[in-house]
mmCIF file of C-alpha atoms in Angstrom:
data_model
loop_
_atom_site.group_PDB
_atom_site.id
_atom_site.type_symbol
_atom_site.label_atom_id
_atom_site.label_comp_id
_atom_site.label_asym_id
_atom_site.label_seq_id
_atom_site.Cartn_x
_atom_site.Cartn_y
_atom_site.Cartn_z
ATOM 1 C CA MET B 1 -4.818 19.545 -3.848
ATOM 2 C CA GLY B 2 -7.020 16.586 -4.909
ATOM 3 C CA SER B 3 -8.079 13.483 -3.238
ATOM 4 C CA ILE B 4 -5.883 10.182 -2.481
ATOM 5 C CA TRP B 5 -7.280 6.940 -3.115
ATOM 6 C CA GLU B 6 -6.232 3.433 -1.404
ATOM 7 C CA LEU B 7 -6.761 0.227 -3.898
ATOM 8 C CA ASP B 8 -6.981 -3.364 -3.172
ATOM 9 C CA PHE B 9 -7.847 -5.706 -6.189
ATOM 10 C CA TYR B 10 -7.209 -9.353 -4.938
ATOM 11 C CA SER B 11 -9.173 -12.698 -4.334
ATOM 12 C CA ARG B 12 -11.027 -13.039 -1.075
ATOM 13 C CA PRO B 13 -12.115 -16.342 1.106
ATOM 14 C CA ILE B 14 -14.774 -17.307 -0.395
ATOM 15 C CA LEU B 15 -15.812 -19.620 -3.316
ATOM 16 C CA ASP B 16 -18.230 -18.721 -6.066
ATOM 17 C CA GLU B 17 -21.073 -21.683 -7.209
ATOM 18 C CA ASN B 18 -18.343 -23.398 -9.652
ATOM 19 C CA GLN B 19 -15.483 -23.416 -6.541
ATOM 20 C CA LYS B 20 -13.723 -20.587 -8.095
ATOM 21 C CA LYS B 21 -12.091 -17.556 -5.685
ATOM 22 C CA VAL B 22 -14.226 -14.753 -5.481
ATOM 23 C CA TRP B 23 -12.197 -11.462 -6.220
ATOM 24 C CA GLU B 24 -12.621 -7.890 -4.569
ATOM 25 C CA VAL B 25 -11.553 -4.224 -5.606
ATOM 26 C CA LEU B 26 -12.119 -1.927 -2.525
ATOM 27 C CA ILE B 27 -11.193 1.794 -3.217
ATOM 28 C CA CYS B 28 -11.003 4.070 -0.286
ATOM 29 C CA GLU B 29 -10.208 7.420 0.394
ATOM 30 C CA SER B 30 -7.088 8.525 1.956
ATOM 31 C CA PRO B 31 -6.885 10.996 5.252
ATOM 32 C CA THR B 32 -4.256 13.352 4.227
ATOM 33 C CA ASP B 33 -4.133 15.684 7.637
ATOM 34 C CA VAL B 34 -5.300 15.201 11.347
ATOM 35 C CA SER B 35 -8.491 17.072 10.826
ATOM 36 C CA ALA B 36 -9.925 14.737 8.336
ATOM 37 C CA ASN B 37 -13.482 12.770 9.324
ATOM 38 C CA PRO B 38 -12.672 9.281 9.335
ATOM 39 C CA GLU B 39 -16.269 8.595 9.156
ATOM 40 C CA SER B 40 -16.525 10.869 5.976
ATOM 41 C CA LEU B 41 -14.134 9.109 3.738
ATOM 42 C CA PHE B 42 -15.234 7.855 0.354
ATOM 43 C CA ARG B 43 -15.470 3.975 0.406
ATOM 44 C CA PHE B 44 -16.229 1.753 -2.802
ATOM 45 C CA ALA B 45 -16.479 -2.272 -2.780
ATOM 46 C CA LYS B 46 -17.674 -4.591 -5.529
ATOM 47 C CA TYR B 47 -16.909 -8.159 -5.871
ATOM 48 C CA CYS B 48 -15.654 -9.685 -9.022
ATOM 49 C CA PRO B 49 -16.379 -13.276 -10.504
ATOM 50 C CA SER B 50 -12.282 -14.948 -10.969
ATOM 51 C CA SER B 51 -13.438 -15.671 -14.548
ATOM 52 C CA GLU B 52 -13.703 -11.647 -15.401
ATOM 53 C CA VAL B 53 -10.442 -10.683 -13.652
ATOM 54 C CA ASN B 54 -8.470 -8.348 -15.382
ATOM 55 C CA SER B 55 -7.326 -4.633 -16.209
ATOM 56 C CA GLY B 56 -10.431 -3.704 -18.048
ATOM 57 C CA TRP B 57 -12.645 -4.884 -15.427
ATOM 58 C CA LEU B 58 -10.983 -3.037 -12.837
ATOM 59 C CA ARG B 59 -10.824 -0.022 -14.932
ATOM 60 C CA VAL B 60 -14.670 0.102 -15.221
ATOM 61 C CA ALA B 61 -15.026 -0.479 -11.661
ATOM 62 C CA ILE B 62 -12.572 2.489 -11.143
ATOM 63 C CA ASN B 63 -14.774 4.630 -13.342
ATOM 64 C CA GLU B 64 -18.030 3.368 -11.458
ATOM 65 C CA ALA B 65 -15.883 4.862 -8.185
ATOM 66 C CA VAL B 66 -15.158 7.990 -9.696
ATOM 67 C CA GLU B 67 -18.916 8.429 -10.587
ATOM 68 C CA LYS B 68 -19.870 7.941 -7.096
ATOM 69 C CA ALA B 69 -17.343 10.032 -5.507
ATOM 70 C CA PRO B 70 -17.659 13.766 -4.279
ATOM 71 C CA SER B 71 -14.519 14.236 -6.386
ATOM 72 C CA PRO B 72 -12.256 12.020 -8.633
ATOM 73 C CA PRO B 73 -8.805 11.357 -6.987
ATOM 74 C CA VAL B 74 -5.664 13.205 -8.247
ATOM 75 C CA ARG B 75 -3.761 9.636 -7.377
ATOM 76 C CA ILE B 76 -4.485 6.108 -6.622
ATOM 77 C CA ARG B 77 -2.534 3.969 -3.851
ATOM 78 C CA PHE B 78 -1.828 0.035 -4.209
ATOM 79 C CA PHE B 79 0.257 -1.969 -2.076
ATOM 80 C CA ARG B 80 0.003 -5.413 -3.865
ATOM 81 C CA ARG B 81 3.495 -6.190 -5.595
ATOM 82 C CA GLN B 82 2.066 -9.164 -7.978
ATOM 83 C CA MET B 83 -0.846 -7.422 -9.016
ATOM 84 C CA ASN B 84 1.491 -4.196 -10.465
ATOM 85 C CA ASN B 85 0.930 -4.598 -13.926
ATOM 86 C CA MET B 86 -2.578 -4.795 -13.732
ATOM 87 C CA ILE B 87 -3.873 -2.283 -11.284
ATOM 88 C CA THR B 88 -0.915 0.102 -13.195
ATOM 89 C CA LYS B 89 -2.525 -0.459 -16.817
ATOM 90 C CA ALA B 90 -6.107 -0.220 -14.702
ATOM 91 C CA CYS B 91 -5.409 3.498 -13.351
ATOM 92 C CA THR B 92 -3.874 4.735 -15.908
ATOM 93 C CA ASP B 93 -6.054 3.171 -19.046
ATOM 94 C CA ALA B 94 -8.511 5.643 -16.578
ATOM 95 C CA GLY B 95 -7.007 7.893 -16.986
ATOM 96 C CA ILE B 96 -5.531 8.599 -12.994
ATOM 97 C CA ALA B 97 -1.486 8.744 -11.662
ATOM 98 C CA VAL B 98 -0.887 5.377 -9.568
ATOM 99 C CA GLN B 99 1.876 4.711 -7.221
ATOM 100 C CA PRO B 100 2.424 1.505 -5.241
ATOM 101 C CA SER B 101 2.740 2.656 -1.670
ATOM 102 C CA ARG B 102 2.553 0.875 1.679
ATOM 103 C CA ARG B 103 0.954 4.104 2.981
ATOM 104 C CA ILE B 104 -2.423 2.186 3.105
ATOM 105 C CA LEU B 105 -4.100 3.121 6.519
ATOM 106 C CA VAL B 106 -7.898 3.342 6.270
ATOM 107 C CA LEU B 107 -7.522 0.418 3.902
ATOM 108 C CA TYR B 108 -5.599 -1.541 5.880
ATOM 109 C CA LYS B 109 -8.287 -1.386 8.497
ATOM 110 C CA TRP B 110 -11.143 -1.659 6.203
ATOM 111 C CA LEU B 111 -9.564 -5.119 5.280
ATOM 112 C CA GLN B 112 -9.275 -6.426 8.528
ATOM 113 C CA LEU B 113 -12.702 -5.253 9.425
ATOM 114 C CA ARG B 114 -14.116 -7.239 6.413
ATOM 115 C CA MET B 115 -12.226 -10.221 6.849
ATOM 116 C CA GLU B 116 -13.855 -10.408 10.459
ATOM 117 C CA GLU B 117 -17.353 -9.385 9.788
ATOM 118 C CA VAL B 118 -17.986 -9.368 6.435
ATOM 119 C CA TYR B 119 -16.640 -12.337 4.593
ATOM 120 C CA PRO B 120 -17.544 -14.997 7.080
ATOM 121 C CA ASN B 121 -21.043 -14.041 6.449
ATOM 122 C CA GLU B 122 -21.140 -14.951 2.527
ATOM 123 C CA PRO B 123 -22.431 -17.745 1.234
ATOM 124 C CA GLY B 124 -19.119 -19.992 0.053
ATOM 125 C CA TYR B 125 -16.749 -18.169 2.636
ATOM 126 C CA GLN B 126 -13.517 -20.681 3.411
ATOM 127 C CA GLY B 127 -12.545 -20.104 7.090
ATOM 128 C CA GLY B 128 -8.456 -19.645 7.470
ATOM 129 C CA THR B 129 -5.825 -16.905 6.111
ATOM 130 C CA ASN B 130 -6.172 -16.005 2.370
ATOM 131 C CA PRO B 131 -2.246 -15.074 1.803
ATOM 132 C CA SER B 132 -0.842 -12.917 -0.794
ATOM 133 C CA VAL B 133 2.104 -13.856 -2.764
ATOM 134 C CA ARG B 134 5.217 -12.763 -0.463
ATOM 135 C CA LEU B 135 7.935 -11.166 -1.948
ATOM 136 C CA ASP B 136 11.543 -10.430 -0.927
ATOM 137 C CA ALA B 137 12.534 -6.917 0.004
ATOM 138 C CA PRO B 138 15.571 -5.344 -1.511
ATOM 139 C CA ILE B 139 18.397 -4.360 0.808
ATOM 140 C CA PRO B 140 18.032 -0.216 1.993
ATOM 141 C CA GLN B 141 19.743 1.669 0.066
ATOM 142 C CA ARG B 142 22.333 4.652 0.909
ATOM 143 C CA LEU B 143 20.888 8.290 1.156
ATOM 144 C CA PRO B 144 21.925 10.386 -1.882
ATOM 145 C CA ASP B 145 25.100 12.352 -0.349
ATOM 146 C CA ALA B 146 22.974 15.995 -0.937
ATOM 147 C CA LEU B 147 20.229 14.537 1.148
ATOM 148 C CA GLU B 148 22.043 13.506 4.056
ATOM 149 C CA SER B 149 20.947 15.394 7.211
ATOM 150 C CA GLU B 150 24.046 16.959 9.461
ATOM 151 C CA LYS B 151 22.286 16.680 12.504
ATOM 152 C CA TRP B 152 19.412 14.659 13.772
ATOM 153 C CA GLY B 153 17.959 13.328 16.983
ATOM 154 C CA PHE B 154 14.977 11.696 18.277
ATOM 155 C CA VAL B 155 12.170 13.251 20.235
ATOM 156 C CA THR B 156 8.720 12.950 21.825
ATOM 157 C CA LEU B 157 5.144 14.713 21.322
ATOM 158 C CA ASN B 158 1.920 13.531 23.268
ATOM 159 C CA ALA B 159 -1.167 12.350 20.995
ATOM 160 C CA SER B 160 -2.520 15.586 21.971
ATOM 161 C CA ASP B 161 -0.199 17.886 20.805
ATOM 162 C CA PHE B 162 -1.437 17.274 17.047
ATOM 163 C CA ALA B 163 -4.454 18.745 17.650
ATOM 164 C CA GLU B 164 -3.109 21.554 16.225
ATOM 165 C CA MET B 165 -0.758 20.368 13.440
ATOM 166 C CA SER B 166 -2.850 22.225 10.904
ATOM 167 C CA GLU B 167 -1.639 25.323 12.293
ATOM 168 C CA TRP B 168 1.691 24.294 11.786
ATOM 169 C CA ASP B 169 4.226 25.744 9.418
ATOM 170 C CA ILE B 170 4.746 22.852 7.012
ATOM 171 C CA GLY B 171 6.470 22.894 3.659
ATOM 172 C CA PHE B 172 5.693 18.859 2.503
ATOM 173 C CA GLY B 173 3.904 16.216 4.810
ATOM 174 C CA GLU B 174 0.584 14.409 4.936
ATOM 175 C CA ALA B 175 -1.064 13.193 8.628
ATOM 176 C CA PHE B 176 -4.004 11.118 9.227
ATOM 177 C CA PRO B 177 -6.747 11.930 12.535
ATOM 178 C CA LEU B 178 -5.500 9.905 15.433
ATOM 179 C CA SER B 179 -8.759 9.010 16.119
ATOM 180 C CA MET B 180 -8.552 6.626 13.395
ATOM 181 C CA ILE B 181 -6.226 4.908 15.745
ATOM 182 C CA GLY B 182 -7.927 4.869 18.868
ATOM 183 C CA ILE B 183 -4.928 6.261 21.143
ATOM 184 C CA GLU B 184 -5.641 8.243 24.342
ATOM 185 C CA ASP B 185 -4.607 11.977 24.588
ATOM 186 C CA SER B 186 -1.428 11.343 26.535
ATOM 187 C CA THR B 187 -0.142 8.920 24.699
ATOM 188 C CA LYS B 188 3.233 9.403 23.841
ATOM 189 C CA ILE B 189 4.084 9.881 20.339
ATOM 190 C CA PRO B 190 7.918 9.254 19.363
ATOM 191 C CA GLY B 191 9.652 10.647 16.382
ATOM 192 C CA ILE B 192 13.088 11.520 14.796
ATOM 193 C CA LEU B 193 13.621 15.423 13.671
ATOM 194 C CA LEU B 194 16.619 15.601 10.943
ATOM 195 C CA PHE B 195 18.365 19.001 10.554
ATOM 196 C CA SER B 196 20.031 20.194 7.511
ATOM 197 C CA GLY B 197 20.967 23.042 5.740
ATOM 198 C CA ARG B 198 18.937 21.667 2.284
ATOM 199 C CA ALA B 199 16.383 20.638 4.422
ATOM 200 C CA LEU B 200 13.456 22.256 1.978
ATOM 201 C CA PRO B 201 15.231 20.131 -1.334
ATOM 202 C CA LEU B 202 15.673 16.837 1.547
ATOM 203 C CA ALA B 203 12.032 17.611 2.558
ATOM 204 C CA ALA B 204 10.867 17.482 -1.409
ATOM 205 C CA TRP B 205 12.590 14.283 -2.258
ATOM 206 C CA MET B 206 10.834 12.573 0.666
ATOM 207 C CA SER B 207 7.532 14.006 -0.090
ATOM 208 C CA GLY B 208 7.785 12.186 -3.535
ATOM 209 C CA LEU B 209 8.676 8.633 -2.155
ATOM 210 C CA GLU B 210 5.549 7.441 -0.621
ATOM 211 C CA LEU B 211 6.623 7.585 3.193
ATOM 212 C CA ALA B 212 5.549 4.248 5.072
ATOM 213 C CA SER B 213 7.480 4.242 8.299
ATOM 214 C CA LEU B 214 10.678 4.385 9.979
ATOM 215 C CA ARG B 215 11.933 1.577 12.272
ATOM 216 C CA PHE B 216 15.290 0.640 14.031
ATOM 217 C CA ASP B 217 16.951 -2.353 12.533
ATOM 218 C CA PRO B 218 20.056 -3.737 15.100
ATOM 219 C CA SER B 219 20.778 -6.434 12.116
ATOM 220 C CA LEU B 220 21.794 -3.865 9.735
ATOM 221 C CA ASN B 221 24.619 -2.241 12.184
ATOM 222 C CA GLY B 222 21.891 -0.241 13.911
ATOM 223 C CA ARG B 223 20.648 1.820 11.195
ATOM 224 C CA LEU B 224 17.631 3.916 10.712
ATOM 225 C CA VAL B 225 15.398 2.208 8.311
ATOM 226 C CA LEU B 226 12.941 4.535 6.241
ATOM 227 C CA GLU B 227 10.667 2.026 4.290
ATOM 228 C CA THR B 228 8.799 3.731 1.242
ATOM 229 C CA GLY B 229 6.809 2.966 -1.921
ATOM 230 C CA ALA B 230 5.740 -0.596 -1.785
ATOM 231 C CA THR B 231 9.401 -2.297 -1.444
ATOM 232 C CA GLU B 232 11.802 0.594 -1.088
ATOM 233 C CA SER B 233 13.812 1.697 1.853
ATOM 234 C CA TRP B 234 16.676 4.005 2.478
ATOM 235 C CA VAL B 235 19.095 4.013 5.273
ATOM 236 C CA LEU B 236 18.343 7.190 7.112
ATOM 237 C CA ALA B 237 20.644 7.362 9.729
ATOM 238 C CA SER B 238 23.070 5.290 11.910
ATOM 239 C CA THR B 239 23.154 5.002 15.866
ATOM 240 C CA ARG B 240 27.145 4.934 16.100
ATOM 241 C CA THR B 241 27.380 4.928 20.162
ATOM 242 C CA PRO B 242 25.563 2.646 22.832
ATOM 243 C CA GLN B 243 23.583 5.917 23.688
ATOM 244 C CA MET B 244 21.838 6.447 20.104
ATOM 245 C CA GLN B 245 21.151 2.481 20.107
ATOM 246 C CA SER B 246 19.566 2.479 23.590
ATOM 247 C CA GLU B 247 17.731 5.570 22.175
ATOM 248 C CA ALA B 248 16.583 3.885 19.138
ATOM 249 C CA SER B 249 15.858 0.746 21.146
ATOM 250 C CA SER B 250 13.153 3.077 23.245
ATOM 251 C CA PHE B 251 11.853 5.082 20.044
ATOM 252 C CA GLU B 252 10.747 1.425 19.277
ATOM 253 C CA ALA B 253 9.159 0.487 22.309
ATOM 254 C CA ALA B 254 7.047 3.657 22.277
ATOM 255 C CA LYS B 255 5.837 2.835 18.810
ATOM 256 C CA GLN B 256 4.543 -0.485 20.031
ATOM 257 C CA LYS B 257 2.863 1.593 22.745
ATOM 258 C CA ALA B 258 1.453 4.067 20.245
ATOM 259 C CA SER B 259 -0.162 1.645 18.314
ATOM 260 C CA GLY B 260 2.758 1.450 16.073
ATOM 261 C CA VAL B 261 2.579 5.766 15.771
ATOM 262 C CA HIS B 262 5.613 7.580 15.109
ATOM 263 C CA PHE B 263 6.876 10.696 12.871
ATOM 264 C CA ILE B 264 9.413 12.179 10.698
ATOM 265 C CA GLY B 265 10.451 16.172 10.593
ATOM 266 C CA VAL B 266 12.864 18.187 8.937
ATOM 267 C CA GLN B 267 14.584 21.483 10.112
ATOM 268 C CA SER B 268 16.894 23.154 8.615
ATOM 269 C CA SER B 269 18.122 23.972 12.667
ATOM 270 C CA PRO B 270 17.039 23.016 16.202
ATOM 271 C CA GLU B 271 16.079 27.025 16.519
ATOM 272 C CA SER B 272 13.741 26.509 13.620
ATOM 273 C CA GLU B 273 9.804 27.200 14.378
ATOM 274 C CA SER B 274 8.905 25.690 10.990
ATOM 275 C CA PHE B 275 9.277 22.243 9.205
ATOM 276 C CA ALA B 276 10.503 21.640 5.696
ATOM 277 C CA GLY B 277 8.669 18.616 5.826
ATOM 278 C CA PHE B 278 6.908 16.656 8.741
ATOM 279 C CA TRP B 279 5.313 13.100 8.098
ATOM 280 C CA LEU B 280 2.968 11.474 10.599
ATOM 281 C CA LEU B 281 3.129 7.889 9.971
ATOM 282 C CA GLN B 282 2.197 3.905 11.712
ATOM 283 C CA ASP B 283 3.893 0.837 11.217
ATOM 284 C CA VAL B 284 1.637 -1.709 9.146
ATOM 285 C CA VAL B 285 1.824 -5.133 8.659
ATOM 286 C CA LEU B 286 0.328 -5.654 5.610
ATOM 287 C CA PRO B 287 -1.818 -8.878 4.401
#
């Protein structure tokens, strides 16, 4: 499997000599397993004048990044829905598959760092926020009947347990090094396990959705909502009893203590020692 990249192309809180917003493309490599070294992940940054903001400029920048990278990506992720057409065309013209996704953990941290340490030192910096265009999220969809799990339950692992994740028997999945988040080995990482006689088809379906996060939403009749892609969400399960709702609330509280880190596992039964699917996730508040 080749590398996956994360991309952002948007204006920054910097004005040029003509008092026009300076744009920038950021490209970085996604970690896909717990053993990845965050310091060795590929990164590329380049400013773009506002007068040249188009898919052609972006395509050239992507090609420049490909030339500098150790290897070309098999896919590029991006999260800004309002830039969908331009980014999709640029990536397609560059011959690279592209997918809207909120799984942009490295890019998210990099943007935060640049907002705090890089842009304020640039000529023409304008303090304050650099808001993105907010678009309404759609109502969570119901899972296809054939993919609903027969049983499910909340579980907890220590952060140190994930050091051996690369040795687990996993069919589909994705992870990232917890060192990137900076949480201690003793931190409790909450998660959910789904059990299904169709575990492999369920895991295969989930693997194509660009999983972002899982959340308990009391306002939606106590449903567990799986966030995927750039905007999509799915009702993964419902908490029908006060005890289940209490466990779901504890799940959310544990996520906050773990910097938003959590996981989803798919197994054929509680007795299984392998996973049809396993994803390490983190809540991210996008700009």
